[in-house]
Coordinates of C-alpha atoms in Angstrom, one line a residue:
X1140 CA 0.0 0.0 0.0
X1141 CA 3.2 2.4 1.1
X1142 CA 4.4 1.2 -2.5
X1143 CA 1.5 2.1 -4.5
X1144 CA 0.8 5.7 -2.4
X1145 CA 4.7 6.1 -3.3
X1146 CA 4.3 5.4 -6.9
X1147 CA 1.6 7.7 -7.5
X1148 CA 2.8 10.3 -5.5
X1149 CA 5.1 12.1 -7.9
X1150 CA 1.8 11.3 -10.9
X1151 CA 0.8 14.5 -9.8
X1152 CA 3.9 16.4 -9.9
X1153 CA 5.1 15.3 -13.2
X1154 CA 1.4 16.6 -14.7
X1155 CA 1.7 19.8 -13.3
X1156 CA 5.5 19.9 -14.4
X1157 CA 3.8 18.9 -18.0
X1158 CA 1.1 21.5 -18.0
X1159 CA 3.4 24.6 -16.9
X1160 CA 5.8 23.9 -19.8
X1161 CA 3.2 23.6 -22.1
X1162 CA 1.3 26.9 -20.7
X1163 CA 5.0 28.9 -21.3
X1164 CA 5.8 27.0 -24.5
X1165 CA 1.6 27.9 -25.5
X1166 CA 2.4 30.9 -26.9
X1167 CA 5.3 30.3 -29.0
X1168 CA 4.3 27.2 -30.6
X1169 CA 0.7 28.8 -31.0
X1170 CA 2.6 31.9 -33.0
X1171 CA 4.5 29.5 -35.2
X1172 CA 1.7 27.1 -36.0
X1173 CA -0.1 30.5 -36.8
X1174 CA 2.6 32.2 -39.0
X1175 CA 3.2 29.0 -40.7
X1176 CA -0.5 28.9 -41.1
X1177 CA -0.6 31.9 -42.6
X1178 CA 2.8 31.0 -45.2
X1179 CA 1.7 28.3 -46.6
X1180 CA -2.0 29.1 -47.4
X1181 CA -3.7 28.7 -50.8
X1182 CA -1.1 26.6 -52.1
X1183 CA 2.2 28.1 -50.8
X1184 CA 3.2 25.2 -48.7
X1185 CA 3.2 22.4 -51.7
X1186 CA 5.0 25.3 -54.1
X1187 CA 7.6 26.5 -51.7
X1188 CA 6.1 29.7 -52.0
X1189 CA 5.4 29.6 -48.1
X1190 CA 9.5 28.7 -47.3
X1191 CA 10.6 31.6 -49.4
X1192 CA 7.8 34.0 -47.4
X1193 CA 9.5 32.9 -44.3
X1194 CA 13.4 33.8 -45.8
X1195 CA 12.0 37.3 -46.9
X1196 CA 10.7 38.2 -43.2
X1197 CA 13.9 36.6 -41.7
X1198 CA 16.4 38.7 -44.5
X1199 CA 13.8 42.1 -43.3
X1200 CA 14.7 41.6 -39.7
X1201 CA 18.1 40.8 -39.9
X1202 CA 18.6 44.3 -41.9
X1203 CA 16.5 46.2 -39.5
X1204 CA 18.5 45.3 -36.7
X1205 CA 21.9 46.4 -38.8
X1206 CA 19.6 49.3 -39.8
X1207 CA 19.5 50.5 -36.2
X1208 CA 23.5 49.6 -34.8
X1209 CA 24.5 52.3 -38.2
X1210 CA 21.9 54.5 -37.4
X1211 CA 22.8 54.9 -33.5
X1212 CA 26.3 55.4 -34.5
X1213 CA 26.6 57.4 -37.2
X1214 CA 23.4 59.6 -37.1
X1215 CA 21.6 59.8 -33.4
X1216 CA 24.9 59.5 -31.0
X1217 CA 26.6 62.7 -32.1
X1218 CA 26.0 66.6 -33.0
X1219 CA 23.3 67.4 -36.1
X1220 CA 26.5 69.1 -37.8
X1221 CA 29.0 66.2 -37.6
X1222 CA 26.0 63.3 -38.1
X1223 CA 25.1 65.1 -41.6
X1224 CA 29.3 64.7 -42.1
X1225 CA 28.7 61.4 -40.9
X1226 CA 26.3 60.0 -43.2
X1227 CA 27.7 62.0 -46.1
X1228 CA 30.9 60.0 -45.6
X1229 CA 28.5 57.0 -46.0
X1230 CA 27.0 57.5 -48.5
X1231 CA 30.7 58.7 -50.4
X1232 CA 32.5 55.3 -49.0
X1233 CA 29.4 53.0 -49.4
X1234 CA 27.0 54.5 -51.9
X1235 CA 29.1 55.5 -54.2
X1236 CA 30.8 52.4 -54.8
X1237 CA 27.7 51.1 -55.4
X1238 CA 26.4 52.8 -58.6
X1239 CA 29.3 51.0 -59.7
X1240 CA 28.7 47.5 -58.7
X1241 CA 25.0 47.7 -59.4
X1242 CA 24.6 47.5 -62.8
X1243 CA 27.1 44.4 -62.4
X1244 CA 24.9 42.3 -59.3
X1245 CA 21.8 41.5 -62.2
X1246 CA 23.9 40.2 -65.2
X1247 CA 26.4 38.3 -62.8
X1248 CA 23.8 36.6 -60.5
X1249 CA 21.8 35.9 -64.0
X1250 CA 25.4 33.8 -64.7
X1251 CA 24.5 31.4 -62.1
X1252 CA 20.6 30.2 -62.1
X1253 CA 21.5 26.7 -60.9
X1254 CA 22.6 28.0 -57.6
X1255 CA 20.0 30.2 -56.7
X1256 CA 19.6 29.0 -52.8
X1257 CA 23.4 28.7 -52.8
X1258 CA 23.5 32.9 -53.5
X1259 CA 20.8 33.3 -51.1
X1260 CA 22.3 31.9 -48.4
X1261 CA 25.8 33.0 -49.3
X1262 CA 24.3 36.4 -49.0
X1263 CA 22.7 35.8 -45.4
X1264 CA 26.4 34.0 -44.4
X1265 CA 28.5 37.1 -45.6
X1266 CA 25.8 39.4 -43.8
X1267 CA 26.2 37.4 -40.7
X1268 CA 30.2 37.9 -40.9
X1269 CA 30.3 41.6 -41.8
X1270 CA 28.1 42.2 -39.0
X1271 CA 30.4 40.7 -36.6
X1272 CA 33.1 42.5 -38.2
X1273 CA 31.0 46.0 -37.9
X1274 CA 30.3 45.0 -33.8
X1275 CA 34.0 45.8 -33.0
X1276 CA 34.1 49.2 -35.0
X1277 CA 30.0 50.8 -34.4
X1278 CA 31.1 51.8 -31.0
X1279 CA 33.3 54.1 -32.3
X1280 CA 32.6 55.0 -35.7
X1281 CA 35.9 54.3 -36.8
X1282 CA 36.5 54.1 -40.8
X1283 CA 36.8 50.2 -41.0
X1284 CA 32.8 50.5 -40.3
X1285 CA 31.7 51.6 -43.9
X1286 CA 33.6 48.6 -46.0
X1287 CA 32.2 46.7 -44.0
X1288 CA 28.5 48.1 -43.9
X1289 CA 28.9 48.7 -48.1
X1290 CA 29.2 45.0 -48.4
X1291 CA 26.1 44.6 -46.1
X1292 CA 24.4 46.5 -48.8
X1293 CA 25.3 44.7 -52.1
X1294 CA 24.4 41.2 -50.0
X1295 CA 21.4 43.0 -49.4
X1296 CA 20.8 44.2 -52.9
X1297 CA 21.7 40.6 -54.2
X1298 CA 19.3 39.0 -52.1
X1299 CA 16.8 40.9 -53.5
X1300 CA 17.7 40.3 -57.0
X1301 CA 17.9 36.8 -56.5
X1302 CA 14.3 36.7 -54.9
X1303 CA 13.0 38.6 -57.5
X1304 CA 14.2 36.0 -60.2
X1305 CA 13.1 33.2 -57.5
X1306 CA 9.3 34.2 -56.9
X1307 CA 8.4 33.3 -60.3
X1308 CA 9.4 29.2 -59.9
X1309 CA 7.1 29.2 -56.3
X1310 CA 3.9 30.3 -58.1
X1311 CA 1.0 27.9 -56.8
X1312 CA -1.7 27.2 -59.3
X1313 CA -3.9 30.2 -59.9
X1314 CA -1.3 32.4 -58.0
X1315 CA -1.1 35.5 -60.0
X1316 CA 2.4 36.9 -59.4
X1317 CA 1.4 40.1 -58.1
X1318 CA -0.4 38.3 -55.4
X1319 CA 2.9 36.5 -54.5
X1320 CA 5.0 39.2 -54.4
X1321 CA 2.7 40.9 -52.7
X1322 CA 2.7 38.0 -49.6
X1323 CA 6.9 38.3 -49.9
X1324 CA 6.5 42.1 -49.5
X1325 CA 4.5 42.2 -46.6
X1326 CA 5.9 39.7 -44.5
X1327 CA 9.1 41.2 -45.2
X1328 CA 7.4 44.8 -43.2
X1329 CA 5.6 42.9 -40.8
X1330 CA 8.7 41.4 -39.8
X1331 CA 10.9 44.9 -39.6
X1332 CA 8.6 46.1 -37.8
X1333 CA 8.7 43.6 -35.1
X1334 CA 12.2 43.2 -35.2
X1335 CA 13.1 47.1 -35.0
X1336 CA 12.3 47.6 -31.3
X1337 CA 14.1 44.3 -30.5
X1338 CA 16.9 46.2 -32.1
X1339 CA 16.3 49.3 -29.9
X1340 CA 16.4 47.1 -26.7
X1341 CA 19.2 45.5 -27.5
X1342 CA 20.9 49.0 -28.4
X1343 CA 20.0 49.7 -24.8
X1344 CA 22.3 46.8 -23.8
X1345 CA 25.3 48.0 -25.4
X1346 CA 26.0 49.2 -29.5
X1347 CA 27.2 45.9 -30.9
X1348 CA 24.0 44.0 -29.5
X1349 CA 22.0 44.6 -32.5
X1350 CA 24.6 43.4 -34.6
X1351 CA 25.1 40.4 -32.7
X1352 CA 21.2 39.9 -33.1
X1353 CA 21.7 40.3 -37.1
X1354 CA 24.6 37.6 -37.1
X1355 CA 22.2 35.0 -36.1
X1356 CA 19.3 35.8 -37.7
X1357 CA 21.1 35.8 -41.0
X1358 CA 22.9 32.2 -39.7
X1359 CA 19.5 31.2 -39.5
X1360 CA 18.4 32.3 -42.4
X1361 CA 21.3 30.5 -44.6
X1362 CA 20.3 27.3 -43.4
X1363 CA 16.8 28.2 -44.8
X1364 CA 17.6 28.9 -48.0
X1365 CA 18.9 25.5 -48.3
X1366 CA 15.3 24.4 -47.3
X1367 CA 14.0 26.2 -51.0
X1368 CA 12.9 23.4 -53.5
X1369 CA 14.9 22.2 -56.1
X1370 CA 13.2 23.8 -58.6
X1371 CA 14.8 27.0 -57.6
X1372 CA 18.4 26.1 -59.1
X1373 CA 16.5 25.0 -62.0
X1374 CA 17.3 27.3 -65.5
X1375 CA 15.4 25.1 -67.7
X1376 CA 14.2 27.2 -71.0
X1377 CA 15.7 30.6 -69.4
X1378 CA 17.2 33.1 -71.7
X1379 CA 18.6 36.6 -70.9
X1380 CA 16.7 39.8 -71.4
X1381 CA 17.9 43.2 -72.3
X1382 CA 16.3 46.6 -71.9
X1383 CA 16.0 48.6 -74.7
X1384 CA 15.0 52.3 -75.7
X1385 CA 10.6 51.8 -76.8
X1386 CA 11.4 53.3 -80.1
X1387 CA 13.0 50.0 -80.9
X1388 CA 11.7 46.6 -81.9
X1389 CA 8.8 45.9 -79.9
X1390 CA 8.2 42.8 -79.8
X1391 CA 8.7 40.5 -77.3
X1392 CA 9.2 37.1 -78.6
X1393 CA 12.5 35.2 -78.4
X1394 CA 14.0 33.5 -81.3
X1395 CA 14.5 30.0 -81.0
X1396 CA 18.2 29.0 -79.7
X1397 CA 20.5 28.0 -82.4
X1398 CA 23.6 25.6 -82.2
X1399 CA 25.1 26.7 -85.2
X1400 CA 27.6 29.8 -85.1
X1401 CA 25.7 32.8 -86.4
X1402 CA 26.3 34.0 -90.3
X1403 CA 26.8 37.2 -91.4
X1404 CA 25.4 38.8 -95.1
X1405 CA 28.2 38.9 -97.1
X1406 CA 30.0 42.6 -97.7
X1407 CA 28.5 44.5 -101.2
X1408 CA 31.2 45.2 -103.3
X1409 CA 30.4 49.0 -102.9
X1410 CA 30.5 48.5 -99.1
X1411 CA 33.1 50.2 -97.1
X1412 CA 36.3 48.0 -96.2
X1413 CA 35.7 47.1 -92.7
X1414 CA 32.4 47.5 -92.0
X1415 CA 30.3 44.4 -90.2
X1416 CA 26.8 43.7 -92.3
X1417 CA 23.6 42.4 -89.4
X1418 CA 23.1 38.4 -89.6
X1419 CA 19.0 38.7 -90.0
X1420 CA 19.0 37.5 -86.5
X1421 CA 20.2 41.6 -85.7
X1422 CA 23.9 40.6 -84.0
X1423 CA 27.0 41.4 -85.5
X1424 CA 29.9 39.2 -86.4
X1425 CA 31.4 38.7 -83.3
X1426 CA 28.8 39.7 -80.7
X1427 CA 26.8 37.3 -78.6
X1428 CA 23.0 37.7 -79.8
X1429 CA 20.3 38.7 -77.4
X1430 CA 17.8 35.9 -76.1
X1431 CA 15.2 38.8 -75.8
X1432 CA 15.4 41.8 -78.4
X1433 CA 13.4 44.0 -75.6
X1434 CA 10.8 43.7 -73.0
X1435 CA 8.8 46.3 -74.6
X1436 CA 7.6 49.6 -73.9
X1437 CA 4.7 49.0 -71.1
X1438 CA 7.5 47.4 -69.2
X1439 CA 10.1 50.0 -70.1
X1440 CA 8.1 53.2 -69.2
X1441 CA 6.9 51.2 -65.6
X1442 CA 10.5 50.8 -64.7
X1443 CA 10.9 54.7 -65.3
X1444 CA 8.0 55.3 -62.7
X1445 CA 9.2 53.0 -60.6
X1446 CA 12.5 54.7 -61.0
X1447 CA 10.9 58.3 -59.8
X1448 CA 9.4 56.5 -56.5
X1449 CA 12.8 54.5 -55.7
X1450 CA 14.1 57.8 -56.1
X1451 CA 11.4 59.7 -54.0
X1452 CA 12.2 56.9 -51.3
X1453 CA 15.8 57.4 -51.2
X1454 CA 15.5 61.1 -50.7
X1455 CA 13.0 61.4 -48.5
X1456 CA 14.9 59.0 -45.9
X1457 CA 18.2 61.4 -46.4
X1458 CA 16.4 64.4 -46.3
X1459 CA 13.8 64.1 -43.8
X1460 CA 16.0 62.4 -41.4
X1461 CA 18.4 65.8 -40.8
X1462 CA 15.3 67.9 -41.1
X1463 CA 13.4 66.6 -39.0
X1464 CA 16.3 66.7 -36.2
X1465 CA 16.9 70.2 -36.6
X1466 CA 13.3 70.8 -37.0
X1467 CA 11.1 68.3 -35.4
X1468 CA 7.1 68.3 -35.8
X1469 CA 5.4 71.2 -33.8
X1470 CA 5.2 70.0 -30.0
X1471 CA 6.8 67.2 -30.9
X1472 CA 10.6 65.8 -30.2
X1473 CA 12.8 64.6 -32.7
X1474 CA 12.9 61.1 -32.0
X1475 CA 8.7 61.2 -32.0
X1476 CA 8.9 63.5 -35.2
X1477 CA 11.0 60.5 -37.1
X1478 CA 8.8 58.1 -35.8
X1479 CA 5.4 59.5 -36.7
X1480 CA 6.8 59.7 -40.4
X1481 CA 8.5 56.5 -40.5
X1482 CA 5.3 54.4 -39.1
X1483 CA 3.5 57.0 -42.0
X1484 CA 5.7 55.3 -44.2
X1485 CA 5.4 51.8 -43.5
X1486 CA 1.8 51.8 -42.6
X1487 CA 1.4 53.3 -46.5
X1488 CA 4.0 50.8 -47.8
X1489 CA 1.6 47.7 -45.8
X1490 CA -1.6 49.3 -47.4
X1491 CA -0.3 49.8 -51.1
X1492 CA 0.9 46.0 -50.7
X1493 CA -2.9 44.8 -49.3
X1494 CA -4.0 47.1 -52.2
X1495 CA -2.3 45.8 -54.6
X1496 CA -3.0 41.9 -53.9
X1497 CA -6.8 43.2 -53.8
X1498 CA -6.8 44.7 -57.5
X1499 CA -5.0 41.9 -58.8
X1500 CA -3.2 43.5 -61.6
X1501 CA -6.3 44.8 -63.0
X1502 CA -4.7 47.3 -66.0
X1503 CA -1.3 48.2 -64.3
X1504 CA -0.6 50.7 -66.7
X1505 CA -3.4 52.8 -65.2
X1506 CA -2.3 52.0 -61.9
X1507 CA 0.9 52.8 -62.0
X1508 CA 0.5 56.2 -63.9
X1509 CA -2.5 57.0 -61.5
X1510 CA -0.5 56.9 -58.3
X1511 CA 2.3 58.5 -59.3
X1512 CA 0.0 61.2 -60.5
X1513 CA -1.7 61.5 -56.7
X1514 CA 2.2 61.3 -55.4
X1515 CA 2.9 64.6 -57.6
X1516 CA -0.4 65.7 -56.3
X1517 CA 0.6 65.5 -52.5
X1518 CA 4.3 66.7 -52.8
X1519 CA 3.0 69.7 -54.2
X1520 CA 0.5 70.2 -51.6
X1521 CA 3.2 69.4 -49.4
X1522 CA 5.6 72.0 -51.3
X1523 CA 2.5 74.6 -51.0
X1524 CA 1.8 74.1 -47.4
X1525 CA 4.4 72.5 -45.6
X1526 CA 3.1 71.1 -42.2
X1527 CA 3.5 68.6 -40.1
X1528 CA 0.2 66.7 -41.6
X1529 CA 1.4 67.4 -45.0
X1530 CA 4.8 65.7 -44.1
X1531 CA 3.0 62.6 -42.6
X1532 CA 0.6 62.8 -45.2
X1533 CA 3.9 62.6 -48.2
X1534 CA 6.0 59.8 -46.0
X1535 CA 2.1 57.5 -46.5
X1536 CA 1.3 58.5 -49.7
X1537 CA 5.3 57.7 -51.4
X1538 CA 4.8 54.1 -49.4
X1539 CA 1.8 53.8 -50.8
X1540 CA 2.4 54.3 -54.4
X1541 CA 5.4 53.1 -54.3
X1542 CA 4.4 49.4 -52.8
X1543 CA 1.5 49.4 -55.4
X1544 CA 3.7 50.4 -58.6
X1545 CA 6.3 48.3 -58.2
X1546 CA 3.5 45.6 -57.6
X1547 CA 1.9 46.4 -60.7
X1548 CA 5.2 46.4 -62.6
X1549 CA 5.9 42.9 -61.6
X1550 CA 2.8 42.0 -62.9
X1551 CA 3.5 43.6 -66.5
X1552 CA 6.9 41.8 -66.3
X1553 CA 5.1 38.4 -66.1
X1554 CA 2.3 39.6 -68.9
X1555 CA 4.9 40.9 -71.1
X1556 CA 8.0 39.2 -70.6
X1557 CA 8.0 34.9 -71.7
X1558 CA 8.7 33.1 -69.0
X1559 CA 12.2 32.2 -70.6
X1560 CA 13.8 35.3 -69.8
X1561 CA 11.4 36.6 -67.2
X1562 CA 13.8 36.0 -64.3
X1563 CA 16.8 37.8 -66.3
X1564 CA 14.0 40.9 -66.8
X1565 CA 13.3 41.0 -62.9
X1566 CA 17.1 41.3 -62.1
X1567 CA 17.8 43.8 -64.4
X1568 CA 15.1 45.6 -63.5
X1569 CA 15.5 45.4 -59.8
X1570 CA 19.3 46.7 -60.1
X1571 CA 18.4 49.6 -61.6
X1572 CA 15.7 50.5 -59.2
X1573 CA 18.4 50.3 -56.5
X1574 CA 20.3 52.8 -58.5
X1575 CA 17.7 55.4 -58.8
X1576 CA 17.8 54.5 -54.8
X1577 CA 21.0 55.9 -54.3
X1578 CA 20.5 58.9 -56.7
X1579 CA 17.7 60.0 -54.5
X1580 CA 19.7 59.5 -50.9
X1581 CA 22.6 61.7 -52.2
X1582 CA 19.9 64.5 -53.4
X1583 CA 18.6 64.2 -49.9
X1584 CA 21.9 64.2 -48.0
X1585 CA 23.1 67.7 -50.5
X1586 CA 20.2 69.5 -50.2
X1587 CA 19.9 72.3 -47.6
X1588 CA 17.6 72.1 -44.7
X1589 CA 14.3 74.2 -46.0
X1590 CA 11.3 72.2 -45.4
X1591 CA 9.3 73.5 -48.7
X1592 CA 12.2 73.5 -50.5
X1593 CA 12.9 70.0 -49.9
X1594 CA 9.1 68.9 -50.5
X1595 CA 9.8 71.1 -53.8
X1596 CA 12.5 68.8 -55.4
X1597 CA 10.4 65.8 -54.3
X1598 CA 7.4 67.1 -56.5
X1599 CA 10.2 67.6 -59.2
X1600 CA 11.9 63.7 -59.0
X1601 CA 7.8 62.8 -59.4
X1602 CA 7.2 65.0 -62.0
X1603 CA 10.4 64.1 -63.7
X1604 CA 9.4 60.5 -63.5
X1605 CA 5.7 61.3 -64.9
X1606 CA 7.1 63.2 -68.0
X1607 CA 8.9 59.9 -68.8
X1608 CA 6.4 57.3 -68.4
X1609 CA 3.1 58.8 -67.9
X1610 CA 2.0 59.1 -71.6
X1611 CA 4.0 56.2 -72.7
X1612 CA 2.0 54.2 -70.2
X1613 CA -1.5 55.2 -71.3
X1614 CA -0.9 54.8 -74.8
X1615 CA 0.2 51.4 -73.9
X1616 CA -2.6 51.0 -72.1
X1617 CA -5.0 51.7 -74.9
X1618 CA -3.2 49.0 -77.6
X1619 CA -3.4 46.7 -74.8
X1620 CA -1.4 44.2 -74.3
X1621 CA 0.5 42.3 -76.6
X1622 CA 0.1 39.1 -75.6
X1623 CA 3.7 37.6 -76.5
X1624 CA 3.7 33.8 -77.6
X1625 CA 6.6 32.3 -77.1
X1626 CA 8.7 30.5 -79.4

């Protein structure tokens, strides 16, 4: 009887044990089953869609929390004066260098489509060590802190090529693309946003603590990448695009692949010595003929809008940041006056993404030339009466239109472009949009600090941008689309 009350008398314990560890590990489990939930719906899980969803938000906090180690040391722990010398010397040592290596990231990772996960999570690993490397130096500022955060930004920028050309291969069935970048996109914000005040705690601990944070993430997120299907590395039927002037050949269709060498017309006798005669497949003797003869004008004039809100992104980060630290928002600090128009910003970005899922691509063209028109509309406003509403109102309305432009130019790169070369036309086009990126930051960082006249030359990079495009797009818009068929 001792025996059995002695056997069941730790019964008791052991399920109490059992249902406190589940109570604490309730809500974690219960947030993953939920996010994962959430991932893999209509389809995403049996694609891989869900997987790459999941690497997007882990890539968005990782960055975040380097986003905050640079910003606490070179902009909010020292004088307005020396931070704006500060950040100029970043952009010089980091941004400069790359407008050079941009146009290079596109055609180089389009070199290597069988090892698609390999460059993702070569990215994440190299992230992972430069942030290390940057833990040592944010502390004190001290020079060996902008290599180092440069290459953070072309691992960056490669990820994001690389996705790009990746989302394509994860479509479920009846998955419009638009829809799926639109998933990538916002899990990629909701997951900055949860990650940036981790960031700030961690600051609170000591300046490297962020960056330590970043390391792992990014650790984690190589051994993700590796969890992408198969399929990814897969460059079955791909050819390489090339963006050309509207005015040019229009159409869209790639010639078949030839293994013969490519013949040339021979030279008239009245022809002048040395001159090259076009093959009727348009190359010259000697050059390597284009896959894709261009990706046609819809798509050509929607990078230049898209262009004009990169830009108008990049300069309003630059800009507003200094102005709003000499000049915060009436009653407000400076701190509160940065983050009233940065959660403007995202909260826009978030909407235009939900917006742009929603419409589903329905006639892009007239999307994306009506919100860069309302973008124009409220920088002028914003150039005419300069507030603090009318500042909000800008940061919203350029994440907006910008989330919802770039949404619908994806989705006139997969109606335009064959699905050959569309992964080649994403990271071409991505690269340049980081370009027009950096343009805009260095306007910011140069430009004195007048409120109107800053909300001036934002109205003039939008209107710029609508001159382009804007015309171009709705005559596009009325011949429709041209339906490529692909050879």
């Amino acid at each position: 009887m001792a025996s059995a009350r002695s056997h069941d008398g730790p019964g008791p314990l052991r399920r109490t044990g059992r249902t406190l560890g589940h109570a604490l590990r309730s809500p974690f489990t219960g947030t993953a089953r939920g996010i994962r939930k959430a991932t893999h719906a209509h389809g995403a899980g049996e694609s891989g869609l869900g997987k790459l969803i999941e690497l997007h938000a882990v890539n968005g906090a990782g960055d975040v929390m380097i986003t905050v180690a640079l910003a606490s040391t070179v902009f909010f722990s020292v004088p307005t004066d020396q931070a704006r010398g500060r950040v100029a010397l970043y952009l010089a040592v980091t941004m400069a260098p790359f407008i050079v290596l941009a146009p290079v990231i596109g055609p180089l990772l389009d070199r290597l489509p069988h090892g698609r996960r390999a460059a993702m999570a070569g990215s994440m690993l190299a992230r992972a060590l430069l942030a290390l490397t940057m833990s040592g130096a944010v502390a004190t500022g001290g020079l060996e802190l902008y290599p180092a955060a440069l290459g953070v930004l072309v691992c960056s920028k490669a990820y994001g090529v690389v996705r790009s050309a990746v989302v394509p291969r994860l479509l479920p069935p009846r998955f419009s693309l638009v829809k799926a970048n639109s998933r990538v996109t916002l899990a990629g914000l909701l997951a900055t946003g949860a990650a940036a005040p981790i960031g700030a705690g961690l600051q609170t601990i000591g300046p490297p603590w962020p960056l330590y944070g970043a390391s792992a993430i990014f650790v984690g997120g190589a051994i993700l990448a590796f969890t992408l299907p198969p399929k990814v590395d897969s460059a079955k039927g791909e050819r390489k695009a090339r963006l050309v002037h509207p005015h040019d050949e229009g159409t869209v269709r790639p010639e078949p692949l030839r293994k013969e060498p490519l013949r040339t017309e021979p030279l008239r006798k009245d022809a002048t010595p040395g001159t090259r005669r076009k093959s009727r497949f348009g190359a010259r003797n000697g050059e390597k003929r284009p896959g894709l003869r261009s990706v046609g004008p819809s798509v050509l004039h929607g990078l230049q809008a898209n262009a004009a809100h990169r830009a108008l992104s990049g300069f309003l980060i630059f800009f507003l940041a200094f102005l709003l630290r000499e000049q915060p928002l009436s009653g407000q600090s400076a701190a509160i006056s940065l983050g009233i128009v940065g959660v403007a910003a995202g909260a826009g970005n978030a909407l235009g993404t939900a917006v742009g899922s929603w419409l589903r691509a329905r006639g892009p063209e007239i999307i994306i030339a009506s919100v860069l028109g309302l973008a124009l509309g409220v920088a002028v406003l914003a150039a005419a009466f300069f507030s603090t509403v009318m500042v909000a109102a800008l940061a919203a309305m350029a994440g907006f239109t910008q989330a919802l432009s770039k949404l619908s130019l994806d989705a006139m790169i997969q109606r335009d472009v064959p699905e050959e070369v569309r992964t080649s036309a994403f990271a071409r086009s991505e690269t340049l949009l980081q370009m027009a990126w950096v343009v805009g930051g260095a306007i910011g960082i140069s430009l004195p600090l007048n409120g109107v006249l800053g909300m001036a030359v934002a109205a003039g990079i939008l209107a710029l941008g609508a001159a382009a495009s804007v015309r171009g797009l709705l005559g596009a818009a009325r011949r429709g689309s041209p339906h490529p068929r692909v050879a």
